[in-house]
mmCIF file with all atom_site columns, C-alpha atoms in Angstrom:
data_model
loop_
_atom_site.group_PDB
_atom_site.id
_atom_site.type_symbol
_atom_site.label_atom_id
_atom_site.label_alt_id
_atom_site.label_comp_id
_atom_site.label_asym_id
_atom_site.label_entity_id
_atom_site.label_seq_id
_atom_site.pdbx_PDB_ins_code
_atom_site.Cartn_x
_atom_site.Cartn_y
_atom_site.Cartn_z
_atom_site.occupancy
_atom_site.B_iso_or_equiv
_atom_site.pdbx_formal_charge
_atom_site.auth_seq_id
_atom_site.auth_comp_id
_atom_site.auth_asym_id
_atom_site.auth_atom_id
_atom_site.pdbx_PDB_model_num
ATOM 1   C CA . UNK A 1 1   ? 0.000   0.000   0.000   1.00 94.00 ? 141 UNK A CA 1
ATOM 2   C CA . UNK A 1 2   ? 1.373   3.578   -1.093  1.00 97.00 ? 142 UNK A CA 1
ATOM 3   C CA . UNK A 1 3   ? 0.976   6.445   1.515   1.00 97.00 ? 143 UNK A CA 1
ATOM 4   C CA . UNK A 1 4   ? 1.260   9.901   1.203   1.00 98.00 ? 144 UNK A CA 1
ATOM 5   C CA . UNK A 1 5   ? 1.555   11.977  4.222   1.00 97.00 ? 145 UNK A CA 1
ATOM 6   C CA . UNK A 1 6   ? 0.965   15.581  4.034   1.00 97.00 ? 146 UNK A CA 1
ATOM 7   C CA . UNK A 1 7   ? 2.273   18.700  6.032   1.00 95.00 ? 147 UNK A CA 1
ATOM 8   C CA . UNK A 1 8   ? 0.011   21.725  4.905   1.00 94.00 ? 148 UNK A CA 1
ATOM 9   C CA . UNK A 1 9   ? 1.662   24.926  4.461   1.00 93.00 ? 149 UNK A CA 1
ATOM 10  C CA . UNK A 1 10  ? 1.716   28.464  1.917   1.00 94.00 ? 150 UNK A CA 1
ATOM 11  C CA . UNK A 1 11  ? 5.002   28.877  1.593   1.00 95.00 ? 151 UNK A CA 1
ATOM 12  C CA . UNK A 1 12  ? 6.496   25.127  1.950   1.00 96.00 ? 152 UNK A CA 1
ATOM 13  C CA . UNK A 1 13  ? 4.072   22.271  2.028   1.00 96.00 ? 153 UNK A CA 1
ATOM 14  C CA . UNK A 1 14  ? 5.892   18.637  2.957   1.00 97.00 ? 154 UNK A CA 1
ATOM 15  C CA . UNK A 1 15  ? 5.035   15.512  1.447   1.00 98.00 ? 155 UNK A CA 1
ATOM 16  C CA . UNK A 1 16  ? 6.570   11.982  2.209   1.00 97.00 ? 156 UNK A CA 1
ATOM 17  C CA . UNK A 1 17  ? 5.567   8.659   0.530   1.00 98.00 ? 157 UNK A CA 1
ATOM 18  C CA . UNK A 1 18  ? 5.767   5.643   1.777   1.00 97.00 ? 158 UNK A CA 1
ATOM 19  C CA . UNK A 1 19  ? 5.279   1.754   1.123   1.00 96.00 ? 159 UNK A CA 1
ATOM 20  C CA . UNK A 1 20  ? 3.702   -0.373  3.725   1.00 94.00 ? 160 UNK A CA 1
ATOM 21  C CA . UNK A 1 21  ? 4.142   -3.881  3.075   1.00 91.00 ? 161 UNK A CA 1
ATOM 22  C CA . UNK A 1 22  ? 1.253   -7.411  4.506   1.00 88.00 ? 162 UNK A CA 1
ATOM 23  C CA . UNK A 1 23  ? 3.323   -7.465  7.324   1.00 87.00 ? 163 UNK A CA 1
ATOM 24  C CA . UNK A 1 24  ? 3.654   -3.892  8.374   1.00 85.00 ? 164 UNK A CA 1
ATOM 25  C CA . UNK A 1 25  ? 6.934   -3.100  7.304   1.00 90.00 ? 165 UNK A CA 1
ATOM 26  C CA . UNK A 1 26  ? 7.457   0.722   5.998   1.00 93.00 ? 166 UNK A CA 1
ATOM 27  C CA . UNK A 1 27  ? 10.099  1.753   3.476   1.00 95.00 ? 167 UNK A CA 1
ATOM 28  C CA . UNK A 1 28  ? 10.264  5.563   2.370   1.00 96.00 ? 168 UNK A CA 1
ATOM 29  C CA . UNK A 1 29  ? 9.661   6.279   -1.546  1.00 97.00 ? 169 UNK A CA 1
ATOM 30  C CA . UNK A 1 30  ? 10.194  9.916   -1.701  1.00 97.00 ? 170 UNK A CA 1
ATOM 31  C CA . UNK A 1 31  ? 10.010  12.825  0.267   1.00 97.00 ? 171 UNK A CA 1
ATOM 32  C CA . UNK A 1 32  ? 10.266  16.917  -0.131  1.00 97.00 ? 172 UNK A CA 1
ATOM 33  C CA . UNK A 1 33  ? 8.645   19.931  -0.501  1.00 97.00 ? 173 UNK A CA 1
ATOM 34  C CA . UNK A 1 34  ? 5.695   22.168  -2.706  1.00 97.00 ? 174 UNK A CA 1
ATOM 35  C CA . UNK A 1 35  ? 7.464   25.797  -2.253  1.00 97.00 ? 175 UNK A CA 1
ATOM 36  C CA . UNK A 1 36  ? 5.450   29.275  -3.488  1.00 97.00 ? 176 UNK A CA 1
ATOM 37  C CA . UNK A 1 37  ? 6.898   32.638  -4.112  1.00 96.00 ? 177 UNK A CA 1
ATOM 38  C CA . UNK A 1 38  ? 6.056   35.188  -1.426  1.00 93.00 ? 178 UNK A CA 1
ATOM 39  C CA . UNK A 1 39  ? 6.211   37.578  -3.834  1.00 95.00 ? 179 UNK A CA 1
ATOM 40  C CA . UNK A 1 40  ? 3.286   36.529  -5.757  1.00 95.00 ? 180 UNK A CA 1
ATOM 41  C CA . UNK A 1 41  ? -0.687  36.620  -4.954  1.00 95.00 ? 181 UNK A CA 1
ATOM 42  C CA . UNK A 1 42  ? -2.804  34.285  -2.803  1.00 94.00 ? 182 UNK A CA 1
ATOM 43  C CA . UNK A 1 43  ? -4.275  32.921  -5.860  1.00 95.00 ? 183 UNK A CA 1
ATOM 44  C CA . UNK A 1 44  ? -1.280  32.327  -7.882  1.00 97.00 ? 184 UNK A CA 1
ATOM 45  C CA . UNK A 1 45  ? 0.322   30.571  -5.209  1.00 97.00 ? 185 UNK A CA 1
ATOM 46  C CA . UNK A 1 46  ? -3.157  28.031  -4.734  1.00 97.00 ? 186 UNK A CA 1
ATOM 47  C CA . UNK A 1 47  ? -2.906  27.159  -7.643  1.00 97.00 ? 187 UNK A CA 1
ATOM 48  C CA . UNK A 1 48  ? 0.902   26.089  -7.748  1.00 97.00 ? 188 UNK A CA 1
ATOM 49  C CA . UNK A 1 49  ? 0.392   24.435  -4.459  1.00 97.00 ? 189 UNK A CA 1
ATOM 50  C CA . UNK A 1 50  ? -2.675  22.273  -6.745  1.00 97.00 ? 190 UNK A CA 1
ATOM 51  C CA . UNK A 1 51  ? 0.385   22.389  -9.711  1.00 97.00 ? 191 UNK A CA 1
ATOM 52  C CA . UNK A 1 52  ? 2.881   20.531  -7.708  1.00 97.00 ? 192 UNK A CA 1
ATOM 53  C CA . UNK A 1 53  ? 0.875   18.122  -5.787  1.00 97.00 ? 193 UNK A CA 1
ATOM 54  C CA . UNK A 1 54  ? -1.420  17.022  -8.766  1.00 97.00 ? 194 UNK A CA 1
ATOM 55  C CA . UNK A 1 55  ? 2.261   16.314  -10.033 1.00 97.00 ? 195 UNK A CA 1
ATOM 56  C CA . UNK A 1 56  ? 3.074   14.000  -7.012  1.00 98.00 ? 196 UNK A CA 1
ATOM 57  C CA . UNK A 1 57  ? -0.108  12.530  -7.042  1.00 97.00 ? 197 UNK A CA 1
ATOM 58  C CA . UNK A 1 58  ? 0.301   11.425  -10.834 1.00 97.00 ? 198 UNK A CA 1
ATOM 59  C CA . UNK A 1 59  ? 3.539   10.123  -9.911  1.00 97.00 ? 199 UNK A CA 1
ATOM 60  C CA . UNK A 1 60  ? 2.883   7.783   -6.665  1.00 97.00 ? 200 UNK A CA 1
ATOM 61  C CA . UNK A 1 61  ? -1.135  7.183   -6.990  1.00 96.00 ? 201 UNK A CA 1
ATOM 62  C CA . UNK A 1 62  ? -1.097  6.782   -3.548  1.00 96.00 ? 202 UNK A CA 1
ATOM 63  C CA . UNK A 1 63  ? -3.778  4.458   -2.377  1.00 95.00 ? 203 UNK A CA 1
ATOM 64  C CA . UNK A 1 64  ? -4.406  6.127   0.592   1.00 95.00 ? 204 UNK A CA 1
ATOM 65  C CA . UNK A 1 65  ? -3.492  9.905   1.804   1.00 96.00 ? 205 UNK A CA 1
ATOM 66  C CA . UNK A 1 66  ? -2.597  11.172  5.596   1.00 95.00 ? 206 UNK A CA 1
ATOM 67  C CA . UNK A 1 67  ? -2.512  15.096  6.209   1.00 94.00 ? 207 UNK A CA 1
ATOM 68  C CA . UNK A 1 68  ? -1.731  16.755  9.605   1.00 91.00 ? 208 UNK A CA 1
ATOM 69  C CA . UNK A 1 69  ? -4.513  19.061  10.873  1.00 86.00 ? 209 UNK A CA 1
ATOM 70  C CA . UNK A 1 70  ? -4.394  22.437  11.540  1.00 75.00 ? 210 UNK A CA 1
ATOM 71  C CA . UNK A 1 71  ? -4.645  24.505  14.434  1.00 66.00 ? 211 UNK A CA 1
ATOM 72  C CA . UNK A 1 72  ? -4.255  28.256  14.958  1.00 57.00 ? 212 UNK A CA 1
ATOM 73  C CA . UNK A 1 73  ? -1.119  29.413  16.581  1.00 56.00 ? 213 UNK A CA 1
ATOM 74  C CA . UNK A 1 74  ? -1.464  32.875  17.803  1.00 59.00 ? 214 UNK A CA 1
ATOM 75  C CA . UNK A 1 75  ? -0.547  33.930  14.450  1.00 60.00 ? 215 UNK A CA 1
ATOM 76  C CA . UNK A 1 76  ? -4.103  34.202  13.294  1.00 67.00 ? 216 UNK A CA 1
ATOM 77  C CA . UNK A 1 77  ? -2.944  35.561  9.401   1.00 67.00 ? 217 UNK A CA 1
ATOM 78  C CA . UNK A 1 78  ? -0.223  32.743  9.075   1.00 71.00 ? 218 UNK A CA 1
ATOM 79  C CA . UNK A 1 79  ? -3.450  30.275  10.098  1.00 78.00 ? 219 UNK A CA 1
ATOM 80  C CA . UNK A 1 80  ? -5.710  31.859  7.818   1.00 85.00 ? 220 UNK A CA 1
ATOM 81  C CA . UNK A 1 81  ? -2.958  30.978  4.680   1.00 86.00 ? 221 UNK A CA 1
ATOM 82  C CA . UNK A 1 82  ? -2.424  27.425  5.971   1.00 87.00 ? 222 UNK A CA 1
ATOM 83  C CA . UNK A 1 83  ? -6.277  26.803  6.071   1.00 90.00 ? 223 UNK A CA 1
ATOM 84  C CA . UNK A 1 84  ? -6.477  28.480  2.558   1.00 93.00 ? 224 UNK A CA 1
ATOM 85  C CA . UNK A 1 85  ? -3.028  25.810  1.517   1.00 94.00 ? 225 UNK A CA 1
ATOM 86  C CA . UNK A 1 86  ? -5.018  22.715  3.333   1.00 93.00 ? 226 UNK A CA 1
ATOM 87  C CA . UNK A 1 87  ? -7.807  23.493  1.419   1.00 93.00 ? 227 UNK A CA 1
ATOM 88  C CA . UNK A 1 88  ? -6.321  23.483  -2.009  1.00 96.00 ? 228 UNK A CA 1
ATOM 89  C CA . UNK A 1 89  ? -4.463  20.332  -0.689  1.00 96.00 ? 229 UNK A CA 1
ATOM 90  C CA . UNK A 1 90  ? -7.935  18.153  0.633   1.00 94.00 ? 230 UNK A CA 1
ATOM 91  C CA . UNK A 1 91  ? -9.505  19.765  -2.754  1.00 95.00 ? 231 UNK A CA 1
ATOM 92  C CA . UNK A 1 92  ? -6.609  18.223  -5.167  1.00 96.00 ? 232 UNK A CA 1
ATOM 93  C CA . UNK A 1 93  ? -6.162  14.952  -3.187  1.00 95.00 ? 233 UNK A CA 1
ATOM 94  C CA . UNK A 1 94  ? -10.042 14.078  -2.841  1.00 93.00 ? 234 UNK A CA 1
ATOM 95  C CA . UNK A 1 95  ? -9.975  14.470  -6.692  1.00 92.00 ? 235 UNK A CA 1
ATOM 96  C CA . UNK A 1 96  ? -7.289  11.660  -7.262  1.00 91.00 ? 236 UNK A CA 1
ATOM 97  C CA . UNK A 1 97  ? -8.030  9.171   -3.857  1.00 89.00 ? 237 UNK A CA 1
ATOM 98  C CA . UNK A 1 98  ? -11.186 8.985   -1.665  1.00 82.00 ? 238 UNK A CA 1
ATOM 99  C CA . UNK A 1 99  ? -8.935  7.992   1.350   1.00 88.00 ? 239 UNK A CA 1
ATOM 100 C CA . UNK A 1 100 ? -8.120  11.299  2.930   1.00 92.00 ? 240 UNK A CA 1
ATOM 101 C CA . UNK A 1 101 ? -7.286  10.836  6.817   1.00 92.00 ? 241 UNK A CA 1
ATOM 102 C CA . UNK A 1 102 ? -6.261  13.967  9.067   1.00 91.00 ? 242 UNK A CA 1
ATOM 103 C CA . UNK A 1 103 ? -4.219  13.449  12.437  1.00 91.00 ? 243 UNK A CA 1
ATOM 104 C CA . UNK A 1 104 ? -3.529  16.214  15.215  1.00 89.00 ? 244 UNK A CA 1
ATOM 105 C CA . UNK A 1 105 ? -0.260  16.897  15.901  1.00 88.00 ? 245 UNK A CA 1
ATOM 106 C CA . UNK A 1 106 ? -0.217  14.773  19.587  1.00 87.00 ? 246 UNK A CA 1
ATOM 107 C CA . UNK A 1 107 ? -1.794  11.900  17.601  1.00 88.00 ? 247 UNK A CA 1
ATOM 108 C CA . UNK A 1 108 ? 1.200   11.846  14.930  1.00 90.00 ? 248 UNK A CA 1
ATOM 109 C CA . UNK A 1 109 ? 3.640   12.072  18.312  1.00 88.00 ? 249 UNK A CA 1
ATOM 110 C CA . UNK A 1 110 ? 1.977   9.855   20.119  1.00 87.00 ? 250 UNK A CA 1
ATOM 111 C CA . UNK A 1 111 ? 2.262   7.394   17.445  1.00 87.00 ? 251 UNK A CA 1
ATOM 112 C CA . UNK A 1 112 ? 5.631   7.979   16.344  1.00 88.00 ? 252 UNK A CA 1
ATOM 113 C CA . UNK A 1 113 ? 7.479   8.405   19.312  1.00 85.00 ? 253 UNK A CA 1
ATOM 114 C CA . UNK A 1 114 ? 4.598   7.141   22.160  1.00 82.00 ? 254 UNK A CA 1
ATOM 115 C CA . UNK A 1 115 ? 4.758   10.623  23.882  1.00 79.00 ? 255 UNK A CA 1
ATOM 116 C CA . UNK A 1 116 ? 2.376   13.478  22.693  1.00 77.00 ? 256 UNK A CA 1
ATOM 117 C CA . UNK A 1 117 ? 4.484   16.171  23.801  1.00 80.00 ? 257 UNK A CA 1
ATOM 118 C CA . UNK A 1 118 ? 7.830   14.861  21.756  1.00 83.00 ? 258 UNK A CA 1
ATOM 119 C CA . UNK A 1 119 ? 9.847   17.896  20.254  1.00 85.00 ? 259 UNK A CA 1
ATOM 120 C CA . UNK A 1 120 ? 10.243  18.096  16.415  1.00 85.00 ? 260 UNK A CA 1
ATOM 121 C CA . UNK A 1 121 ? 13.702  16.599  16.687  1.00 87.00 ? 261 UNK A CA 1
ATOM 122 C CA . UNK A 1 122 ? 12.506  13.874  18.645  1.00 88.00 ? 262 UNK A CA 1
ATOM 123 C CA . UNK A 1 123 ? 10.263  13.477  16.033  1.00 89.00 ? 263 UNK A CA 1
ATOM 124 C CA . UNK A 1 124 ? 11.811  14.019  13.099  1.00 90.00 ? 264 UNK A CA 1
ATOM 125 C CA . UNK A 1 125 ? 14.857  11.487  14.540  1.00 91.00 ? 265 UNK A CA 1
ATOM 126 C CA . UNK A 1 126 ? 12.650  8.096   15.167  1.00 91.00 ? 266 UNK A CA 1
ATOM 127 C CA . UNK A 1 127 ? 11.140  8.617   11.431  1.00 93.00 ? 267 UNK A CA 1
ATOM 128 C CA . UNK A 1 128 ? 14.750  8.371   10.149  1.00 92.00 ? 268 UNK A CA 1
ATOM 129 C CA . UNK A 1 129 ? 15.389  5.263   12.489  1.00 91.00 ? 269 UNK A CA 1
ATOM 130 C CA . UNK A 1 130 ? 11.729  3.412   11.564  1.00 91.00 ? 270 UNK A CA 1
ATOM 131 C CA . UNK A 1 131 ? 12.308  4.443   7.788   1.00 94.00 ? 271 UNK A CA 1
ATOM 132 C CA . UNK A 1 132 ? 16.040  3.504   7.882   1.00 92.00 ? 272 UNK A CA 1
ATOM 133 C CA . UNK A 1 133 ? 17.196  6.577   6.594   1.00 93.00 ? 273 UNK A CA 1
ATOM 134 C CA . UNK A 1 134 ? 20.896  7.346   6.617   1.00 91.00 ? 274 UNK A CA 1
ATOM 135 C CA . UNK A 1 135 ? 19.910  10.915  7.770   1.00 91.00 ? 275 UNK A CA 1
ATOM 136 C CA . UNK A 1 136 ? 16.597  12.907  8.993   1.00 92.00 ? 276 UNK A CA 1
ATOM 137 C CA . UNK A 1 137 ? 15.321  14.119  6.187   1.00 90.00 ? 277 UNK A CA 1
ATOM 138 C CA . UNK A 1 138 ? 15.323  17.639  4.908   1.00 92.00 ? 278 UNK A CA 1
ATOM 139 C CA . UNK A 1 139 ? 13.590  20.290  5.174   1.00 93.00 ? 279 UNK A CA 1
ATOM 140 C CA . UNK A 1 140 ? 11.761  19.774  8.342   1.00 93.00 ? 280 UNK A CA 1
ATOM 141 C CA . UNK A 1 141 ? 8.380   19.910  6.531   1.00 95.00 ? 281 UNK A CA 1
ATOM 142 C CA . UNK A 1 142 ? 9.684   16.699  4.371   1.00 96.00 ? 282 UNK A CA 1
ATOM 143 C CA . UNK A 1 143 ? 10.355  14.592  7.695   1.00 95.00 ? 283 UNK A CA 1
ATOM 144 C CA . UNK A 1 144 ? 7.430   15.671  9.029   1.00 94.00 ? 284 UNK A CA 1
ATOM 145 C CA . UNK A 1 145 ? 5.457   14.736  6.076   1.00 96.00 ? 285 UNK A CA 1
ATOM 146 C CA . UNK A 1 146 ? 6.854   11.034  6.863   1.00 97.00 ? 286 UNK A CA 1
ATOM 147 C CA . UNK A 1 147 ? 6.134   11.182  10.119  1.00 95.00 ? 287 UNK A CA 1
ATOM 148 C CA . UNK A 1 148 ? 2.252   11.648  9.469   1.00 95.00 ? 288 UNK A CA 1
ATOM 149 C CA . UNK A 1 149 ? 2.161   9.027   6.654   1.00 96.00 ? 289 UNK A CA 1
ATOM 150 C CA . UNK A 1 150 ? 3.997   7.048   9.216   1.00 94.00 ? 290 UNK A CA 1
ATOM 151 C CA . UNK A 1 151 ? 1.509   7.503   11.807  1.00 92.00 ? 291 UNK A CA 1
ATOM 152 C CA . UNK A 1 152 ? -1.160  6.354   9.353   1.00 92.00 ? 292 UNK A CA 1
ATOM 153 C CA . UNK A 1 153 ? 0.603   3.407   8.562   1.00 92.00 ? 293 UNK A CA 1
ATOM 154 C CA . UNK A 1 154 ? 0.840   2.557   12.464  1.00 88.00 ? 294 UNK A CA 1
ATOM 155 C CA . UNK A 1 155 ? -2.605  3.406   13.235  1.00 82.00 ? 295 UNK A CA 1
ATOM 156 C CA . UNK A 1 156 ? -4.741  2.519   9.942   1.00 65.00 ? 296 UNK A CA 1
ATOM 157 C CA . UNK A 1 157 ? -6.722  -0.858  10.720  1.00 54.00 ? 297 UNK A CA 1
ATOM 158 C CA . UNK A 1 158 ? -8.861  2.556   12.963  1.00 49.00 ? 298 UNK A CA 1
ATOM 159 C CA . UNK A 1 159 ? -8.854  3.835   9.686   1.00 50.00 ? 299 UNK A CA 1
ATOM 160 C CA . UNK A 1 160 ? -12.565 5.216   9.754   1.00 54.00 ? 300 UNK A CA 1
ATOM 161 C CA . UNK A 1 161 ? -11.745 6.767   12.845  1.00 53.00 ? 301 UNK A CA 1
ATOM 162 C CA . UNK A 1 162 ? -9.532  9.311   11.175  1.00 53.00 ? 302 UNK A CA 1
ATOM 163 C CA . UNK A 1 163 ? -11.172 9.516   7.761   1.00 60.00 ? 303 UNK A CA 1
ATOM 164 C CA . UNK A 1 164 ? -12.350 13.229  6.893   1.00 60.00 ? 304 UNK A CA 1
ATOM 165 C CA . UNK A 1 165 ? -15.362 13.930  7.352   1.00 55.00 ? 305 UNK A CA 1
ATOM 166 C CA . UNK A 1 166 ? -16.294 11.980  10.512  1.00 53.00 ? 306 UNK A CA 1
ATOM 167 C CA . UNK A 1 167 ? -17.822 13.734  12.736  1.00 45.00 ? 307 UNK A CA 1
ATOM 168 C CA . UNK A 1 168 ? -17.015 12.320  15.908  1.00 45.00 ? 308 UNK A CA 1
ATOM 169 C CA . UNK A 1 169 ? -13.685 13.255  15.458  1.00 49.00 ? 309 UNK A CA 1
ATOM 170 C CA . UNK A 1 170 ? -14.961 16.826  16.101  1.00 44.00 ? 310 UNK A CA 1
ATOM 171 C CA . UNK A 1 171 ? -16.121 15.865  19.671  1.00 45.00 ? 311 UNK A CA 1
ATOM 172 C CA . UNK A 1 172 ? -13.186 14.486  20.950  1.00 45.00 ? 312 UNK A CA 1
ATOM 173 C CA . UNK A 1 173 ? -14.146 10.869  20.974  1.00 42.00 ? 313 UNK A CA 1
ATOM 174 C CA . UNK A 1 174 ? -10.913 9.854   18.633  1.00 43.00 ? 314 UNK A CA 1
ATOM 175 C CA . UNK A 1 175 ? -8.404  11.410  21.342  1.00 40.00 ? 315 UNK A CA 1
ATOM 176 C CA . UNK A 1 176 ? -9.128  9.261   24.428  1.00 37.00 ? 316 UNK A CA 1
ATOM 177 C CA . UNK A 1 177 ? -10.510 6.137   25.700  1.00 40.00 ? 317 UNK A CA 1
ATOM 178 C CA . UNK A 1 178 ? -10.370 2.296   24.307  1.00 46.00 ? 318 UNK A CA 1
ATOM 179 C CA . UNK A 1 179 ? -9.729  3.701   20.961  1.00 47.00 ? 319 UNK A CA 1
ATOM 180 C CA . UNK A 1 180 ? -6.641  6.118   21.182  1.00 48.00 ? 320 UNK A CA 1
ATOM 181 C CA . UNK A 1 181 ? -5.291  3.643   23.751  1.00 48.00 ? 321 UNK A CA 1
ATOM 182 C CA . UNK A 1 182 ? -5.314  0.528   21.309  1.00 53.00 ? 322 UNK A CA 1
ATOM 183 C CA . UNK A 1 183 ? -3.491  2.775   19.346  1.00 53.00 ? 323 UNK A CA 1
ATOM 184 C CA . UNK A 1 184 ? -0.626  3.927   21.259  1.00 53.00 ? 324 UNK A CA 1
ATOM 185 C CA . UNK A 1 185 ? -0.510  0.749   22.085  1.00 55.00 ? 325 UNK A CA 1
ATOM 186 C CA . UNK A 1 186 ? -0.010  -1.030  18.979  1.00 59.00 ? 326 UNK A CA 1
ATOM 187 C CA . UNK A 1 187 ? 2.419   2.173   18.116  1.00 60.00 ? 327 UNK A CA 1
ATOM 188 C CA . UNK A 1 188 ? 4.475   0.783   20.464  1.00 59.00 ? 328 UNK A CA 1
ATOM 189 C CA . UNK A 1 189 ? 4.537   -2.037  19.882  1.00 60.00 ? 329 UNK A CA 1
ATOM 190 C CA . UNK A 1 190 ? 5.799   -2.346  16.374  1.00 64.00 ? 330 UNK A CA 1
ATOM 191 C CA . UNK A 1 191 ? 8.614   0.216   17.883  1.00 62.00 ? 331 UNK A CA 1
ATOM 192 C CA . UNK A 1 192 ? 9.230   -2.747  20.712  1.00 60.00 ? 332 UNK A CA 1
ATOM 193 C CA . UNK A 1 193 ? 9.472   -5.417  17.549  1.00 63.00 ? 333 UNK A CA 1
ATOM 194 C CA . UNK A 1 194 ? 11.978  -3.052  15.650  1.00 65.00 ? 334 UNK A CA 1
ATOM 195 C CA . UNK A 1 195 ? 14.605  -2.569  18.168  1.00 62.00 ? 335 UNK A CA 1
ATOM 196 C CA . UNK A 1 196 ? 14.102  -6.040  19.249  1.00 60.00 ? 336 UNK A CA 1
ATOM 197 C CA . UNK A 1 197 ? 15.394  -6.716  15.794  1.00 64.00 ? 337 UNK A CA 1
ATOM 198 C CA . UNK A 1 198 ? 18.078  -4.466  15.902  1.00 64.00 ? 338 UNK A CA 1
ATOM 199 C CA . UNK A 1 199 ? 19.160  -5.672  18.721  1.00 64.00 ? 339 UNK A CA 1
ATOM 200 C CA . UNK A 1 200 ? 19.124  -9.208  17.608  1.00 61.00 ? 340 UNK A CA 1
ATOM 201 C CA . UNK A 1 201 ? 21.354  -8.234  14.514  1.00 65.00 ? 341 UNK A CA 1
ATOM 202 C CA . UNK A 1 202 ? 24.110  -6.070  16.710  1.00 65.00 ? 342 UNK A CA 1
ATOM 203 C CA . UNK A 1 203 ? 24.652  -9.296  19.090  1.00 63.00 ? 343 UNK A CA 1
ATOM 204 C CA . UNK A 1 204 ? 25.130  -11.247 15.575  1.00 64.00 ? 344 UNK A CA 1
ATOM 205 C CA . UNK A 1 205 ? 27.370  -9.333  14.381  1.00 63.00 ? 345 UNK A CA 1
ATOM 206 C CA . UNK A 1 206 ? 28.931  -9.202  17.995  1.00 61.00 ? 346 UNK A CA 1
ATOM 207 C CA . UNK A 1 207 ? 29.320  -12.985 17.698  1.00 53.00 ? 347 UNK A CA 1
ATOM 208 C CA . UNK A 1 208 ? 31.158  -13.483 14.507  1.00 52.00 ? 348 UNK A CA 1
#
């Protein structure tokens, strides 16, 4: 299954793909960044936002699509272009794949790292180690890009839960209880099987 994870922004908008394999097993396909002139209008820079990730789209068909949601820092104009970017992003992806899911921010942490209130180079680290990267990624909005598809990947068989357009996840009901707790559980537990593996090789290697 291909992923795309999405990190909405004006200026820069991240986007990581990834393959997930039967068994669970992520590899990273591609990663980077959708970039617009900030000398040019709202409405030019829409629609080369649309532009580059119709491109991306054509080139991975992702089968299913993860974007981060947004929340309003105290900026309230740099929230009102990222709503405008998200937009353009849900409006170009629901064109080419039905299977849009949006995370919060804890949700992608808690998934990735199994603590809500991980740093971005917390973050941004455990995606390169999961992925098997040689480096974190670059820019920032690429890694974090990964780190959302990522987080779908981990927490998909709740798939509905997450899907836009459900309106429980607008009362809270996704974010605690039975539900979130499954999934930070089974989070960590794929992180548990990984180093165990790594582990396992090192003491190999150790041996010859």
């Amino acid at each position: 299954m291909i992923i795309l994870g999405i990190d909405p922004g004006l200026a820069t908008l991240g986007y990581g793909v990834i393959e997930k394999d039967d068994r669970g097993n992520c590899r990273a396909i591609d990663c980077g960044v959708v970039t617009t002139p900030k000398q040019e209008s709202l409405p030019v820079r829409l629609a080369q936002l649309e532009e580059g990730l119709q491109k991306i789209l054509d080139t991975y068909k992702p089968d299913e699509i993860a974007m981060e949601e947004l929340f309003f820092s105290k900026n309230i104009t740099t929230g009102i272009a990222v709503a405008h970017a998200r937009g353009v992003a849900l409006l170009t992806c629901v064109k080419a794949c039905g299977k849009l899911y949006e995370y919060t921010p804890m949700q992608i942490k808690q998934a990735i790292t199994g603590y809500g209130n991980a740093d971005k180079k917390q973050m941004q680290t455990v995606v390169a180690s999961l992925l098997k990267l040689k480096s974190v990624p670059k820019p920032d909005d690429a890694a974090d890009a990964l780190g959302v598809a990522l987080c779908h990947a981990f927490t998909n068989r709740f798939g509905e839960l997450f899907a836009v357009g459900n309106m429980t996840r607008t009362k809270g009901k996704n974010t605690a209880g039975d539900i979130a707790t499954q999934m930070i559980a089974e989070a960590e537990r794929r992180r548990a099987e990984k180093v165990a593996q790594a582990r396992a090789k090192q003491m190999e290697k150790g041996e010859k």
